[in-house]
PDB file of C-alpha atoms in Angstrom:
ATOM      1  CA  MET A  29      10.395 -34.534   7.263  1.00  0.00           C
ATOM      2  CA  LEU A  30      13.460 -32.304   7.976  1.00  0.00           C
ATOM      3  CA  ILE A  31      14.102 -32.085   4.202  1.00  0.00           C
ATOM      4  CA  SER A  32      10.555 -30.740   3.570  1.00  0.00           C
ATOM      5  CA  ILE A  33      10.943 -28.107   6.258  1.00  0.00           C
ATOM      6  CA  PHE A  34      14.308 -27.056   4.881  1.00  0.00           C
ATOM      7  CA  ARG A  35      13.000 -26.808   1.315  1.00  0.00           C
ATOM      8  CA  THR A  36       9.901 -24.938   2.446  1.00  0.00           C
ATOM      9  CA  LEU A  37      12.107 -22.389   4.342  1.00  0.00           C
ATOM     10  CA  ILE A  38      14.353 -21.930   1.276  1.00  0.00           C
ATOM     11  CA  LEU A  39      11.417 -21.303  -1.007  1.00  0.00           C
ATOM     12  CA  TYR A  40       9.674 -19.023   1.497  1.00  0.00           C
ATOM     13  CA  PHE A  41      12.617 -16.669   1.761  1.00  0.00           C
ATOM     14  CA  PHE A  42      13.227 -16.820  -1.924  1.00  0.00           C
ATOM     15  CA  ILE A  43       9.644 -15.894  -2.774  1.00  0.00           C
ATOM     16  CA  MET A  44       9.817 -13.028  -0.176  1.00  0.00           C
ATOM     17  CA  LEU A  45      12.921 -11.724  -2.020  1.00  0.00           C
ATOM     18  CA  ALA A  46      11.249 -12.134  -5.392  1.00  0.00           C
ATOM     19  CA  ILE A  47       8.182 -10.211  -4.305  1.00  0.00           C
ATOM     20  CA  ARG A  48      10.388  -7.416  -2.830  1.00  0.00           C
ATOM     21  CA  LEU A  49      12.206  -7.129  -6.131  1.00  0.00           C
ATOM     22  CA  MET A  50       8.852  -6.589  -7.924  1.00  0.00           C
ATOM     23  CA  GLY A  51       8.153  -3.575  -5.627  1.00  0.00           C
ATOM     24  CA  LYS A  52       5.983  -2.622  -2.734  1.00  0.00           C
ATOM     25  CA  ARG A  53       2.319  -2.971  -3.581  1.00  0.00           C
ATOM     26  CA  GLN A  54      -0.768  -4.001  -1.727  1.00  0.00           C
ATOM     27  CA  ILE A  55      -2.963  -6.632  -3.462  1.00  0.00           C
ATOM     28  CA  SER A  56      -5.643  -3.970  -4.149  1.00  0.00           C
ATOM     29  CA  ASP A  57      -3.016  -1.681  -5.809  1.00  0.00           C
ATOM     30  CA  MET A  58      -1.613  -4.303  -8.150  1.00  0.00           C
ATOM     31  CA  GLN A  59      -1.954  -3.996 -11.954  1.00  0.00           C
ATOM     32  CA  PRO A  60      -3.365  -7.185 -13.769  1.00  0.00           C
ATOM     33  CA  SER A  61       0.199  -8.297 -14.817  1.00  0.00           C
ATOM     34  CA  GLU A  62       1.494  -8.005 -11.253  1.00  0.00           C
ATOM     35  CA  LEU A  63      -1.425  -9.904  -9.834  1.00  0.00           C
ATOM     36  CA  VAL A  64      -1.171 -12.685 -12.342  1.00  0.00           C
ATOM     37  CA  VAL A  65       2.589 -13.052 -11.773  1.00  0.00           C
ATOM     38  CA  THR A  66       2.012 -13.162  -7.988  1.00  0.00           C
ATOM     39  CA  MET A  67      -0.556 -15.860  -8.251  1.00  0.00           C
ATOM     40  CA  VAL A  68       1.515 -18.011 -10.740  1.00  0.00           C
ATOM     41  CA  ILE A  69       4.520 -17.649  -8.441  1.00  0.00           C
ATOM     42  CA  SER A  70       2.590 -19.039  -5.490  1.00  0.00           C
ATOM     43  CA  ASP A  71       1.429 -22.026  -7.486  1.00  0.00           C
ATOM     44  CA  ILE A  72       4.926 -22.766  -8.875  1.00  0.00           C
ATOM     45  CA  ALA A  73       6.512 -22.462  -5.380  1.00  0.00           C
ATOM     46  CA  SER A  74       3.977 -24.957  -3.888  1.00  0.00           C
ATOM     47  CA  LEU A  75       4.989 -27.821  -6.113  1.00  0.00           C
ATOM     48  CA  PRO A  76       8.483 -28.451  -4.901  1.00  0.00           C
ATOM     49  CA  MET A  77       7.234 -27.857  -1.286  1.00  0.00           C
ATOM     50  CA  GLN A  78       4.757 -30.764  -1.580  1.00  0.00           C
ATOM     51  CA  ASN A  79       6.807 -33.046  -3.675  1.00  0.00           C
ATOM     52  CA  THR A  80      10.292 -33.618  -2.208  1.00  0.00           C
ATOM     53  CA  SER A  81      11.333 -35.802  -5.183  1.00  0.00           C
ATOM     54  CA  GLN A  82      11.030 -32.698  -7.432  1.00  0.00           C
ATOM     55  CA  PRO A  83      14.311 -30.712  -7.732  1.00  0.00           C
ATOM     56  CA  LEU A  84      14.205 -27.371  -5.839  1.00  0.00           C
ATOM     57  CA  LEU A  85      15.483 -25.583  -8.952  1.00  0.00           C
ATOM     58  CA  SER A  86      12.222 -26.600 -10.754  1.00  0.00           C
ATOM     59  CA  GLY A  87      10.559 -23.989  -8.485  1.00  0.00           C
ATOM     60  CA  ILE A  88      13.319 -21.418  -8.301  1.00  0.00           C
ATOM     61  CA  ILE A  89      14.148 -21.081 -12.007  1.00  0.00           C
ATOM     62  CA  PRO A  90      10.483 -20.389 -13.253  1.00  0.00           C
ATOM     63  CA  VAL A  91      10.060 -17.852 -10.412  1.00  0.00           C
ATOM     64  CA  LEU A  92      13.217 -16.056 -11.482  1.00  0.00           C
ATOM     65  CA  ILE A  93      12.037 -15.966 -15.009  1.00  0.00           C
ATOM     66  CA  LEU A  94       8.591 -14.579 -14.041  1.00  0.00           C
ATOM     67  CA  VAL A  95      10.148 -11.922 -11.810  1.00  0.00           C
ATOM     68  CA  SER A  96      12.578 -10.940 -14.549  1.00  0.00           C
ATOM     69  CA  LEU A  97       9.684 -10.648 -17.063  1.00  0.00           C
ATOM     70  CA  GLU A  98       7.616  -8.525 -14.673  1.00  0.00           C
ATOM     71  CA  ILE A  99      10.518  -6.135 -14.029  1.00  0.00           C
ATOM     72  CA  ALA A 100      11.178  -5.888 -17.725  1.00  0.00           C
ATOM     73  CA  THR A 101       7.432  -5.244 -18.423  1.00  0.00           C
ATOM     74  CA  SER A 102       7.343  -2.527 -15.826  1.00  0.00           C
ATOM     75  CA  VAL A 103      10.386  -0.829 -17.348  1.00  0.00           C
ATOM     76  CA  VAL A 104       8.785  -0.966 -20.779  1.00  0.00           C
ATOM     77  CA  MET A 105       5.481   0.387 -19.424  1.00  0.00           C
ATOM     78  CA  MET A 106       7.376   3.379 -17.983  1.00  0.00           C
ATOM     79  CA  LYS A 107       8.809   4.173 -21.343  1.00  0.00           C
ATOM     80  CA  SER A 108       5.685   3.420 -23.588  1.00  0.00           C
ATOM     81  CA  ARG A 109       2.199   4.765 -22.846  1.00  0.00           C
ATOM     82  CA  LYS A 110       0.884   2.512 -25.654  1.00  0.00           C
ATOM     83  CA  PHE A 111       2.350  -0.629 -24.110  1.00  0.00           C
ATOM     84  CA  ARG A 112       1.056   0.409 -20.656  1.00  0.00           C
ATOM     85  CA  LYS A 113      -2.440   1.004 -22.020  1.00  0.00           C
ATOM     86  CA  LEU A 114      -2.227  -2.473 -23.714  1.00  0.00           C
ATOM     87  CA  ILE A 115      -1.267  -4.218 -20.427  1.00  0.00           C
ATOM     88  CA  CYS A 116      -3.111  -2.179 -17.835  1.00  0.00           C
ATOM     89  CA  GLY A 117      -5.990  -0.564 -19.725  1.00  0.00           C
ATOM     90  CA  SER A 118      -7.184   3.014 -19.091  1.00  0.00           C
ATOM     91  CA  ALA A 119      -8.976   4.806 -16.304  1.00  0.00           C
ATOM     92  CA  VAL A 120     -12.796   5.130 -16.978  1.00  0.00           C
ATOM     93  CA  VAL A 121     -15.115   7.963 -15.799  1.00  0.00           C
ATOM     94  CA  ILE A 122     -18.401   6.377 -14.617  1.00  0.00           C
ATOM     95  CA  ILE A 123     -19.975   9.460 -12.905  1.00  0.00           C
ATOM     96  CA  LYS A 124     -19.810  12.895 -14.369  1.00  0.00           C
ATOM     97  CA  ASP A 125     -21.502  15.965 -12.790  1.00  0.00           C
ATOM     98  CA  GLY A 126     -23.702  13.703 -10.683  1.00  0.00           C
ATOM     99  CA  LYS A 127     -24.847  11.624 -13.696  1.00  0.00           C
ATOM    100  CA  LEU A 128     -24.148   7.971 -13.795  1.00  0.00           C
ATOM    101  CA  LEU A 129     -22.693   6.804 -17.182  1.00  0.00           C
ATOM    102  CA  GLN A 130     -24.487   3.575 -17.619  1.00  0.00           C
ATOM    103  CA  SER A 131     -22.756   2.502 -20.800  1.00  0.00           C
ATOM    104  CA  GLU A 132     -19.336   2.768 -19.108  1.00  0.00           C
ATOM    105  CA  MET A 133     -20.619   0.768 -16.154  1.00  0.00           C
ATOM    106  CA  LYS A 134     -21.818  -2.011 -18.532  1.00  0.00           C
ATOM    107  CA  ARG A 135     -18.540  -2.017 -20.285  1.00  0.00           C
ATOM    108  CA  LEU A 136     -16.699  -2.516 -16.997  1.00  0.00           C
ATOM    109  CA  ARG A 137     -19.338  -4.927 -15.808  1.00  0.00           C
ATOM    110  CA  LEU A 138     -19.560  -2.995 -12.605  1.00  0.00           C
ATOM    111  CA  THR A 139     -22.837  -3.382 -10.596  1.00  0.00           C
ATOM    112  CA  THR A 140     -24.546  -0.505  -8.888  1.00  0.00           C
ATOM    113  CA  GLU A 141     -24.119  -2.365  -5.569  1.00  0.00           C
ATOM    114  CA  ASP A 142     -20.373  -2.535  -5.998  1.00  0.00           C
ATOM    115  CA  LEU A 143     -20.226   1.176  -6.982  1.00  0.00           C
ATOM    116  CA  PHE A 144     -22.327   2.280  -4.074  1.00  0.00           C
ATOM    117  CA  ALA A 145     -20.280   0.232  -1.613  1.00  0.00           C
ATOM    118  CA  GLN A 146     -17.071   1.827  -2.808  1.00  0.00           C
ATOM    119  CA  LEU A 147     -18.630   5.330  -2.650  1.00  0.00           C
ATOM    120  CA  ARG A 148     -19.857   4.701   0.960  1.00  0.00           C
ATOM    121  CA  GLN A 149     -16.332   3.629   1.914  1.00  0.00           C
ATOM    122  CA  GLN A 150     -15.292   7.211   0.946  1.00  0.00           C
ATOM    123  CA  ASP A 151     -18.195   8.738   3.034  1.00  0.00           C
ATOM    124  CA  ILE A 152     -20.292   9.535  -0.138  1.00  0.00           C
ATOM    125  CA  PHE A 153     -23.909   8.483   0.084  1.00  0.00           C
ATOM    126  CA  SER A 154     -25.365  10.328  -2.910  1.00  0.00           C
ATOM    127  CA  ILE A 155     -24.417  10.249  -6.537  1.00  0.00           C
ATOM    128  CA  GLU A 156     -25.557  13.873  -6.896  1.00  0.00           C
ATOM    129  CA  ASP A 157     -22.701  14.938  -4.624  1.00  0.00           C
ATOM    130  CA  VAL A 158     -20.140  13.585  -7.037  1.00  0.00           C
ATOM    131  CA  GLN A 159     -18.474  15.697  -9.770  1.00  0.00           C
ATOM    132  CA  TYR A 160     -16.288  12.914 -11.104  1.00  0.00           C
ATOM    133  CA  CYS A 161     -15.969   9.218 -10.253  1.00  0.00           C
ATOM    134  CA  ILE A 162     -13.168   7.328 -11.954  1.00  0.00           C
ATOM    135  CA  VAL A 163     -12.389   3.670 -11.967  1.00  0.00           C
ATOM    136  CA  GLU A 164      -8.627   3.354 -12.025  1.00  0.00           C
ATOM    137  CA  THR A 165      -6.636   0.707 -13.983  1.00  0.00           C
ATOM    138  CA  ASN A 166      -6.093  -1.331 -10.789  1.00  0.00           C
ATOM    139  CA  GLY A 167      -9.928  -1.458 -10.063  1.00  0.00           C
ATOM    140  CA  THR A 168     -10.009   1.141  -7.265  1.00  0.00           C
ATOM    141  CA  VAL A 169     -12.379   4.084  -7.401  1.00  0.00           C
ATOM    142  CA  SER A 170     -11.295   7.753  -7.173  1.00  0.00           C
ATOM    143  CA  VAL A 171     -13.961  10.354  -6.356  1.00  0.00           C
ATOM    144  CA  LEU A 172     -14.015  14.120  -6.657  1.00  0.00           C
ATOM    145  CA  GLU A 173     -16.982  15.753  -4.975  1.00  0.00           C
ATOM    146  CA  LYS A 174     -18.740  18.864  -6.289  1.00  0.00           C
ATOM    147  CA  PRO A 175     -17.163  22.074  -5.025  1.00  0.00           C
ATOM    148  CA  GLU A 176     -19.983  22.885  -2.679  1.00  0.00           C
ATOM    149  CA  LYS A 177     -19.694  19.422  -1.055  1.00  0.00           C
ATOM    150  CA  ARG A 178     -15.925  19.619  -0.366  1.00  0.00           C
ATOM    151  CA  ASN A 179     -14.457  20.422   2.984  1.00  0.00           C
ATOM    152  CA  PRO A 180     -12.888  23.890   2.877  1.00  0.00           C
ATOM    153  CA  THR A 181      -9.089  24.120   3.103  1.00  0.00           C
ATOM    154  CA  LEU A 182      -7.151  26.379   5.496  1.00  0.00           C
ATOM    155  CA  GLU A 183      -6.098  28.365   2.482  1.00  0.00           C
ATOM    156  CA  GLN A 184      -9.771  28.951   1.458  1.00  0.00           C
ATOM    157  CA  LEU A 185     -10.532  30.068   5.019  1.00  0.00           C
ATOM    158  CA  GLY A 186      -7.615  32.412   5.099  1.00  0.00           C
ATOM    159  CA  ILE A 187      -5.871  30.557   7.940  1.00  0.00           C
ATOM    160  CA  LYS A 188      -2.156  29.798   8.040  1.00  0.00           C
ATOM    161  CA  GLY A 189      -1.572  26.244   9.045  1.00  0.00           C
ATOM    162  CA  GLU A 190       1.249  24.995  11.194  1.00  0.00           C
ATOM    163  CA  ASP A 191       3.638  22.506   9.580  1.00  0.00           C
ATOM    164  CA  ASN A 192       4.378  19.856  12.173  1.00  0.00           C
ATOM    165  CA  GLY A 193       6.364  17.770   9.738  1.00  0.00           C
ATOM    166  CA  ILE A 194       5.937  13.950   9.687  1.00  0.00           C
ATOM    167  CA  GLU A 195       4.911  12.182  12.815  1.00  0.00           C
ATOM    168  CA  ALA A 196       6.841   8.891  12.961  1.00  0.00           C
ATOM    169  CA  VAL A 197       7.096   5.905  15.353  1.00  0.00           C
ATOM    170  CA  VAL A 198      10.667   6.376  16.734  1.00  0.00           C
ATOM    171  CA  ILE A 199      10.407   3.562  19.378  1.00  0.00           C
ATOM    172  CA  SER A 200       8.563   0.411  18.687  1.00  0.00           C
ATOM    173  CA  ASP A 201       8.250  -2.295  21.372  1.00  0.00           C
ATOM    174  CA  GLY A 202      11.342  -1.234  23.231  1.00  0.00           C
ATOM    175  CA  GLU A 203      13.585  -0.787  20.103  1.00  0.00           C
ATOM    176  CA  LEU A 204      14.790   2.496  18.441  1.00  0.00           C
ATOM    177  CA  VAL A 205      13.736   2.875  14.817  1.00  0.00           C
ATOM    178  CA  ASP A 206      16.641   4.604  13.147  1.00  0.00           C
ATOM    179  CA  ASN A 207      15.006   5.390   9.766  1.00  0.00           C
ATOM    180  CA  ALA A 208      12.037   6.882  11.519  1.00  0.00           C
ATOM    181  CA  LEU A 209      14.392   9.445  13.234  1.00  0.00           C
ATOM    182  CA  THR A 210      15.632  10.544   9.836  1.00  0.00           C
ATOM    183  CA  LEU A 211      12.056  10.780   8.589  1.00  0.00           C
ATOM    184  CA  CYS A 212      10.941  13.225  11.331  1.00  0.00           C
ATOM    185  CA  GLY A 213      14.334  15.076  11.430  1.00  0.00           C
ATOM    186  CA  HIS A 214      15.603  14.130  14.907  1.00  0.00           C
ATOM    187  CA  ASN A 215      18.424  12.020  16.388  1.00  0.00           C
ATOM    188  CA  LYS A 216      19.016   9.617  19.195  1.00  0.00           C
ATOM    189  CA  THR A 217      20.383  12.321  21.580  1.00  0.00           C
ATOM    190  CA  GLU A 218      17.048  14.152  21.427  1.00  0.00           C
ATOM    191  CA  ILE A 219      15.213  10.925  22.146  1.00  0.00           C
ATOM    192  CA  ASP A 220      17.483  10.169  25.161  1.00  0.00           C
ATOM    193  CA  ASN A 221      16.822  13.672  26.499  1.00  0.00           C
ATOM    194  CA  ILE A 222      13.023  13.243  26.210  1.00  0.00           C
ATOM    195  CA  LEU A 223      13.186   9.859  27.960  1.00  0.00           C
ATOM    196  CA  LYS A 224      15.446  11.335  30.715  1.00  0.00           C
ATOM    197  CA  GLU A 225      12.843  14.034  31.424  1.00  0.00           C
ATOM    198  CA  ASN A 226      10.200  11.373  31.816  1.00  0.00           C
ATOM    199  CA  ASN A 227      12.493   8.943  33.912  1.00  0.00           C
ATOM    200  CA  LYS A 228      12.219   6.317  31.204  1.00  0.00           C
ATOM    201  CA  SER A 229      14.586   4.242  29.101  1.00  0.00           C
ATOM    202  CA  ILE A 230      14.010   2.826  25.575  1.00  0.00           C
ATOM    203  CA  PRO A 231      13.194  -0.688  26.771  1.00  0.00           C
ATOM    204  CA  ASP A 232      10.323   0.780  28.914  1.00  0.00           C
ATOM    205  CA  ILE A 233       8.550   2.204  25.911  1.00  0.00           C
ATOM    206  CA  PHE A 234       5.962   0.245  23.845  1.00  0.00           C
ATOM    207  CA  ILE A 235       5.426   3.107  21.327  1.00  0.00           C
ATOM    208  CA  MET A 236       6.866   6.624  21.073  1.00  0.00           C
ATOM    209  CA  THR A 237       5.861   9.005  18.251  1.00  0.00           C
ATOM    210  CA  LEU A 238       7.655  12.255  17.409  1.00  0.00           C
ATOM    211  CA  ASP A 239       6.952  14.934  14.887  1.00  0.00           C
ATOM    212  CA  GLY A 240       9.051  17.622  13.118  1.00  0.00           C
ATOM    213  CA  LEU A 241       8.384  20.193  15.872  1.00  0.00           C
ATOM    214  CA  GLY A 242       9.382  17.830  18.692  1.00  0.00           C
ATOM    215  CA  ASN A 243       5.890  16.973  19.895  1.00  0.00           C
ATOM    216  CA  TYR A 244       5.820  13.492  21.146  1.00  0.00           C
ATOM    217  CA  LYS A 245       3.607  10.774  22.574  1.00  0.00           C
ATOM    218  CA  LEU A 246       4.709   7.956  24.961  1.00  0.00           C
ATOM    219  CA  ILE A 247       3.024   4.698  25.541  1.00  0.00           C
ATOM    220  CA  GLU A 248       4.731   2.506  28.114  1.00  0.00           C
ATOM    221  CA  LYS A 249       4.868  -1.262  28.015  1.00  0.00           C
ATOM    222  CA  GLU A 250       2.239  -2.973  30.204  1.00  0.00           C
ATOM    223  CA  GLN A 251       3.782  -4.851  33.145  1.00  0.00           C
ATOM    224  CA  GLY A 252       3.208  -8.637  33.502  1.00  0.00           C
TER     225      GLY A 252
END
């Protein structure tokens, strides 16, 4: 039993490292090659977890090979558009100037129900409001509304906006997040001063956010 737990822990952390080497992607953002490699890795890793008589290297070595191939493939795709198109395909326009391109939808085998569901998720309820709708290579849908349907920008309204910088979580569950301080352009001394003004300390705070102008929000930990 202990051997199974130990082998599982080793493979778990090894797979986490392998996925990290492949890059940060959500499942919905993965290209076909990345998704296939991720699924195959999970199947390969499960075999030595379930069968303790199987050598641990029989799971580690194939995973290393797959990760190496995926990294090499991604490098080649960066250098060659033709190779990237071969592996990932091309983005496809399925709505143009409010008109549905039925031939492209048939080629993608995309149903109207799936299309409308994705449009509704972007707060679009009428095809006539769409100037362009594009199915990206990872299957997600990008939409550009017609000019008269778009929300006006501050520039179009002649209003100068204030740049607050990036609002980052600088304290999370009583711990200081160092990289978030760098992100919003502040340091620990400034955090200490803010907390001192509020008669609080870092362990008292559940979440603290801070932006580039020094605007902050504090949420204290609940007692009990």
